[in-house]
Amino acid sequence: MVRVLAVADEEVLGVRSRLRDLDVDLVIGAGDLQWDYLASIRSALDVPGVFVPGNHDPRTGPGHTGPAGFVNADGRVVEVGGLRIAGLGGCVRYNAGPHQYTQKEYDARAKQLLRSARRAGPVDVLLTHAPPLGLGDEPDPSHLGISALHGVLAELEPTWHLHGHVHPFGMLKADRSVGRTTVRNVIPWDVLEIEARSVVPVSTRSRRSA
């Protein structure tokens, strides 16, 4: 079982003091958090990290940096902390900002991700910034969901689909179920246990003393 801290969009006040009581194996970032904030969480917990960018994040990819110590899963399948994770960052285009794509562009990105997943094997987590269309999204242009994610969920059948982007404003966002997958909005953070379907060695790390 892999214990995961998933974070997105909203910083938690007094986060360093609240981390003292957490014992997790992996930090997952679903976008739109300052990279220094993400890096400080991962460093304090002394665990691996994986992220996808949100629509407000700086550009990533070749020639660009990301949060220190994190693996960028955007558009690919990665193995981190004992889990196999497929990622798609950004949101549906509503202005000229980075990490925004039309639904047609997401169709192409999703097809590429599925090709990578077929080579990699069973996926434990689908990590995105925005939710699927009609599953936890909002009708305004800036919070519309991604239609291509339905095909991704149908083929990959991950145990979890974790996302952010749609702010709950203090209200609990209900989980959604798609087949064998639980879809969860993790803003501002959530701790969950994931039993890996894939066989991924967990790298040795030091744990903080209690």
mmCIF file of C-alpha atoms in Angstrom:
data_model
loop_
_atom_site.group_PDB
_atom_site.id
_atom_site.type_symbol
_atom_site.label_atom_id
_atom_site.label_comp_id
_atom_site.label_asym_id
_atom_site.label_seq_id
_atom_site.Cartn_x
_atom_site.Cartn_y
_atom_site.Cartn_z
ATOM 1 C CA MET A 1 0.000 0.000 0.000
ATOM 2 C CA VAL A 2 1.345 3.426 -0.971
ATOM 3 C CA ARG A 3 0.364 6.419 1.160
ATOM 4 C CA VAL A 4 0.006 9.537 -0.956
ATOM 5 C CA LEU A 5 -0.311 13.242 -0.162
ATOM 6 C CA ALA A 6 -2.104 14.858 -3.114
ATOM 7 C CA VAL A 7 -2.158 18.659 -3.374
ATOM 8 C CA ALA A 8 -3.539 21.212 -5.829
ATOM 9 C CA ASP A 9 -4.409 24.880 -6.408
ATOM 10 C CA GLU A 10 -4.633 26.244 -2.837
ATOM 11 C CA GLU A 11 -1.811 26.529 -0.321
ATOM 12 C CA VAL A 12 -2.517 25.220 3.188
ATOM 13 C CA LEU A 13 -1.833 27.676 6.009
ATOM 14 C CA GLY A 14 0.831 26.500 8.437
ATOM 15 C CA VAL A 15 1.659 23.624 6.144
ATOM 16 C CA ARG A 16 5.048 22.792 7.651
ATOM 17 C CA SER A 17 3.617 22.258 11.129
ATOM 18 C CA ARG A 18 0.813 20.117 9.718
ATOM 19 C CA LEU A 19 3.299 17.943 7.843
ATOM 20 C CA ARG A 20 4.898 16.792 11.095
ATOM 21 C CA ASP A 21 2.138 14.266 11.717
ATOM 22 C CA LEU A 22 2.081 12.884 8.166
ATOM 23 C CA ASP A 23 3.752 9.642 7.159
ATOM 24 C CA VAL A 24 3.472 9.270 3.401
ATOM 25 C CA ASP A 25 5.447 7.647 0.590
ATOM 26 C CA LEU A 26 4.781 10.065 -2.248
ATOM 27 C CA VAL A 27 3.679 13.657 -2.936
ATOM 28 C CA ILE A 28 1.429 14.198 -5.965
ATOM 29 C CA GLY A 29 0.829 17.716 -7.308
ATOM 30 C CA ALA A 30 -2.183 18.331 -9.560
ATOM 31 C CA GLY A 31 -1.171 21.838 -10.599
ATOM 32 C CA ASP A 32 -1.456 25.564 -9.870
ATOM 33 C CA LEU A 33 0.758 25.652 -6.796
ATOM 34 C CA GLN A 34 3.972 27.663 -6.440
ATOM 35 C CA TRP A 35 6.915 25.421 -7.168
ATOM 36 C CA ASP A 36 8.742 26.540 -4.020
ATOM 37 C CA TYR A 37 5.684 25.468 -2.008
ATOM 38 C CA LEU A 38 5.664 22.031 -3.644
ATOM 39 C CA ALA A 39 9.397 21.623 -3.187
ATOM 40 C CA SER A 40 9.188 22.564 0.501
ATOM 41 C CA ILE A 41 6.496 19.922 1.109
ATOM 42 C CA ARG A 42 8.462 17.205 -0.631
ATOM 43 C CA SER A 43 11.662 18.155 1.168
ATOM 44 C CA ALA A 44 9.990 18.210 4.586
ATOM 45 C CA LEU A 45 8.480 14.763 4.035
ATOM 46 C CA ASP A 46 11.664 13.373 2.427
ATOM 47 C CA VAL A 47 9.743 11.446 -0.241
ATOM 48 C CA PRO A 48 9.580 11.424 -4.065
ATOM 49 C CA GLY A 49 7.232 13.791 -5.894
ATOM 50 C CA VAL A 50 5.337 13.779 -9.185
ATOM 51 C CA PHE A 51 3.288 16.585 -10.739
ATOM 52 C CA VAL A 52 1.427 17.889 -13.746
ATOM 53 C CA PRO A 53 1.245 21.629 -14.464
ATOM 54 C CA GLY A 54 -1.911 23.650 -14.051
ATOM 55 C CA ASN A 55 -3.040 26.422 -16.346
ATOM 56 C CA HIS A 56 -1.457 29.088 -14.118
ATOM 57 C CA ASP A 57 1.925 27.370 -13.847
ATOM 58 C CA PRO A 58 5.053 28.467 -15.741
ATOM 59 C CA ARG A 59 6.012 26.605 -18.869
ATOM 60 C CA THR A 60 7.564 23.178 -18.369
ATOM 61 C CA GLY A 61 9.353 20.729 -20.627
ATOM 62 C CA PRO A 62 12.725 20.990 -22.428
ATOM 63 C CA GLY A 63 14.551 24.145 -21.474
ATOM 64 C CA HIS A 64 12.253 24.866 -18.532
ATOM 65 C CA THR A 65 12.391 23.882 -14.884
ATOM 66 C CA GLY A 66 9.824 22.528 -12.453
ATOM 67 C CA PRO A 67 9.468 22.064 -8.703
ATOM 68 C CA ALA A 68 12.703 20.710 -7.226
ATOM 69 C CA GLY A 69 12.678 16.956 -6.731
ATOM 70 C CA PHE A 70 9.490 16.355 -8.728
ATOM 71 C CA VAL A 71 9.014 14.216 -11.828
ATOM 72 C CA ASN A 72 6.897 15.854 -14.543
ATOM 73 C CA ALA A 73 4.199 13.381 -15.671
ATOM 74 C CA ASP A 74 2.575 15.703 -18.211
ATOM 75 C CA GLY A 75 1.785 13.717 -21.351
ATOM 76 C CA ARG A 76 3.488 10.518 -20.268
ATOM 77 C CA VAL A 77 3.502 7.552 -17.913
ATOM 78 C CA VAL A 78 5.997 7.565 -15.045
ATOM 79 C CA GLU A 79 6.869 5.214 -12.215
ATOM 80 C CA VAL A 80 7.422 7.064 -8.950
ATOM 81 C CA GLY A 81 7.215 6.015 -5.310
ATOM 82 C CA GLY A 82 5.788 2.574 -6.040
ATOM 83 C CA LEU A 83 2.999 3.718 -8.380
ATOM 84 C CA ARG A 84 2.579 3.946 -12.138
ATOM 85 C CA ILE A 85 1.051 7.331 -12.976
ATOM 86 C CA ALA A 86 -0.297 8.680 -16.277
ATOM 87 C CA GLY A 87 -0.474 12.468 -16.496
ATOM 88 C CA LEU A 88 -2.114 15.231 -18.519
ATOM 89 C CA GLY A 89 -1.637 18.799 -17.351
ATOM 90 C CA GLY A 90 -3.368 22.064 -18.137
ATOM 91 C CA CYS A 91 -6.982 22.846 -18.887
ATOM 92 C CA VAL A 92 -9.350 23.554 -21.769
ATOM 93 C CA ARG A 93 -8.289 26.735 -23.576
ATOM 94 C CA TYR A 94 -10.044 29.917 -22.494
ATOM 95 C CA ASN A 95 -7.291 32.491 -23.067
ATOM 96 C CA ALA A 96 -3.717 32.624 -24.322
ATOM 97 C CA GLY A 97 -2.053 31.309 -21.156
ATOM 98 C CA PRO A 98 0.363 28.354 -21.064
ATOM 99 C CA HIS A 99 -0.832 24.785 -20.522
ATOM 100 C CA GLN A 100 -4.169 25.359 -22.236
ATOM 101 C CA TYR A 101 -5.455 23.200 -25.076
ATOM 102 C CA THR A 102 -8.552 22.910 -27.248
ATOM 103 C CA GLN A 103 -10.655 19.780 -26.916
ATOM 104 C CA LYS A 104 -9.221 18.642 -30.275
ATOM 105 C CA GLU A 105 -5.683 19.144 -28.987
ATOM 106 C CA TYR A 106 -6.559 17.138 -25.879
ATOM 107 C CA ASP A 107 -7.829 14.347 -28.113
ATOM 108 C CA ALA A 108 -4.380 14.142 -29.711
ATOM 109 C CA ARG A 109 -2.576 14.377 -26.359
ATOM 110 C CA ALA A 110 -4.793 11.658 -24.897
ATOM 111 C CA LYS A 111 -4.047 9.318 -27.806
ATOM 112 C CA GLN A 112 -0.324 9.802 -27.268
ATOM 113 C CA LEU A 113 -0.708 9.132 -23.549
ATOM 114 C CA LEU A 114 -2.625 5.924 -24.253
ATOM 115 C CA ARG A 115 0.115 4.720 -26.579
ATOM 116 C CA SER A 116 2.641 5.246 -23.785
ATOM 117 C CA ALA A 117 0.385 3.476 -21.291
ATOM 118 C CA ARG A 118 -0.002 0.410 -23.508
ATOM 119 C CA ARG A 119 3.760 -0.018 -23.463
ATOM 120 C CA ALA A 120 4.089 0.678 -19.732
ATOM 121 C CA GLY A 121 1.450 -1.686 -18.326
ATOM 122 C CA PRO A 122 -1.331 -1.209 -15.735
ATOM 123 C CA VAL A 123 -1.736 2.352 -14.460
ATOM 124 C CA ASP A 124 -2.560 3.083 -10.813
ATOM 125 C CA VAL A 125 -3.317 6.813 -11.034
ATOM 126 C CA LEU A 126 -4.489 9.160 -13.755
ATOM 127 C CA LEU A 127 -3.202 12.585 -12.688
ATOM 128 C CA THR A 128 -4.620 15.666 -14.391
ATOM 129 C CA HIS A 129 -5.151 19.294 -13.528
ATOM 130 C CA ALA A 130 -8.690 19.556 -14.935
ATOM 131 C CA PRO A 131 -11.475 16.982 -14.456
ATOM 132 C CA PRO A 132 -13.284 15.071 -17.198
ATOM 133 C CA LEU A 133 -16.081 16.878 -19.029
ATOM 134 C CA GLY A 134 -19.281 16.544 -16.978
ATOM 135 C CA LEU A 135 -17.564 14.983 -13.946
ATOM 136 C CA GLY A 136 -16.831 17.653 -11.374
ATOM 137 C CA ASP A 137 -16.257 20.506 -13.812
ATOM 138 C CA GLU A 138 -18.132 23.809 -14.107
ATOM 139 C CA PRO A 139 -20.023 25.327 -17.070
ATOM 140 C CA ASP A 140 -17.923 28.496 -17.329
ATOM 141 C CA PRO A 141 -15.237 28.437 -20.060
ATOM 142 C CA SER A 142 -12.300 28.517 -17.638
ATOM 143 C CA HIS A 143 -13.437 25.429 -15.686
ATOM 144 C CA LEU A 144 -14.843 23.230 -18.428
ATOM 145 C CA GLY A 145 -13.751 19.595 -18.219
ATOM 146 C CA ILE A 146 -11.759 17.592 -20.765
ATOM 147 C CA SER A 147 -13.839 15.347 -23.034
ATOM 148 C CA ALA A 148 -10.888 13.118 -24.011
ATOM 149 C CA LEU A 149 -10.450 11.929 -20.422
ATOM 150 C CA HIS A 150 -13.499 9.687 -20.740
ATOM 151 C CA GLY A 151 -11.678 7.569 -23.313
ATOM 152 C CA VAL A 152 -8.545 7.545 -21.167
ATOM 153 C CA LEU A 153 -10.482 6.331 -18.131
ATOM 154 C CA ALA A 154 -12.294 3.683 -20.157
ATOM 155 C CA GLU A 155 -9.068 2.196 -21.475
ATOM 156 C CA LEU A 156 -6.700 2.578 -18.520
ATOM 157 C CA GLU A 157 -9.191 1.904 -15.690
ATOM 158 C CA PRO A 158 -6.858 3.380 -13.058
ATOM 159 C CA THR A 159 -7.763 2.932 -9.420
ATOM 160 C CA TRP A 160 -7.771 6.711 -8.931
ATOM 161 C CA HIS A 161 -8.150 9.797 -11.074
ATOM 162 C CA LEU A 162 -6.837 12.771 -9.107
ATOM 163 C CA HIS A 163 -7.330 16.367 -10.266
ATOM 164 C CA GLY A 164 -7.677 19.974 -9.105
ATOM 165 C CA HIS A 165 -8.636 23.127 -11.047
ATOM 166 C CA VAL A 166 -12.258 23.417 -9.806
ATOM 167 C CA HIS A 167 -12.092 25.210 -6.457
ATOM 168 C CA PRO A 168 -14.449 23.850 -3.788
ATOM 169 C CA PHE A 169 -14.464 27.137 -1.781
ATOM 170 C CA GLY A 170 -14.586 25.235 1.490
ATOM 171 C CA MET A 171 -17.263 22.777 0.373
ATOM 172 C CA LEU A 172 -16.563 19.065 0.096
ATOM 173 C CA LYS A 173 -16.522 17.915 -3.523
ATOM 174 C CA ALA A 174 -18.090 14.468 -3.822
ATOM 175 C CA ASP A 175 -16.112 11.647 -5.409
ATOM 176 C CA ARG A 176 -17.297 10.321 -8.756
ATOM 177 C CA SER A 177 -17.069 6.718 -9.956
ATOM 178 C CA VAL A 178 -16.288 5.699 -13.516
ATOM 179 C CA GLY A 179 -16.155 1.933 -13.753
ATOM 180 C CA ARG A 180 -13.440 0.812 -11.347
ATOM 181 C CA THR A 181 -12.012 4.351 -11.032
ATOM 182 C CA THR A 182 -12.667 6.850 -8.244
ATOM 183 C CA VAL A 183 -12.421 10.460 -9.474
ATOM 184 C CA ARG A 184 -11.410 12.893 -6.725
ATOM 185 C CA ASN A 185 -10.849 16.641 -6.524
ATOM 186 C CA VAL A 186 -7.866 16.947 -4.157
ATOM 187 C CA ILE A 187 -7.942 20.724 -3.531
ATOM 188 C CA PRO A 188 -6.293 21.798 -1.247
ATOM 189 C CA TRP A 189 -4.840 18.448 -0.168
ATOM 190 C CA ASP A 190 -5.805 14.886 0.566
ATOM 191 C CA VAL A 191 -4.089 11.841 2.036
ATOM 192 C CA LEU A 192 -5.051 8.487 0.574
ATOM 193 C CA GLU A 193 -3.778 4.942 0.405
ATOM 194 C CA ILE A 194 -3.369 3.308 -2.997
ATOM 195 C CA GLU A 195 -2.753 -0.367 -3.542
ATOM 196 C CA ALA A 196 -0.530 -0.649 -6.593
ATOM 197 C CA ARG A 197 -1.824 -2.770 -9.476
ATOM 198 C CA SER A 198 1.522 -2.464 -11.180
ATOM 199 C CA VAL A 199 4.758 -3.890 -9.840
ATOM 200 C CA VAL A 200 7.013 -0.885 -9.345
ATOM 201 C CA PRO A 201 9.982 -1.061 -6.967
ATOM 202 C CA VAL A 202 9.898 1.604 -4.261
ATOM 203 C CA SER A 203 13.219 3.398 -3.962
ATOM 204 C CA THR A 204 14.874 3.310 -0.559
ATOM 205 C CA ARG A 205 14.483 6.536 1.387
ATOM 206 C CA SER A 206 15.000 7.745 4.906
ATOM 207 C CA ARG A 207 11.925 8.399 7.007
ATOM 208 C CA ARG A 208 11.746 11.315 9.363
ATOM 209 C CA SER A 209 11.689 10.383 13.003
ATOM 210 C CA ALA A 210 8.328 10.782 14.691
#
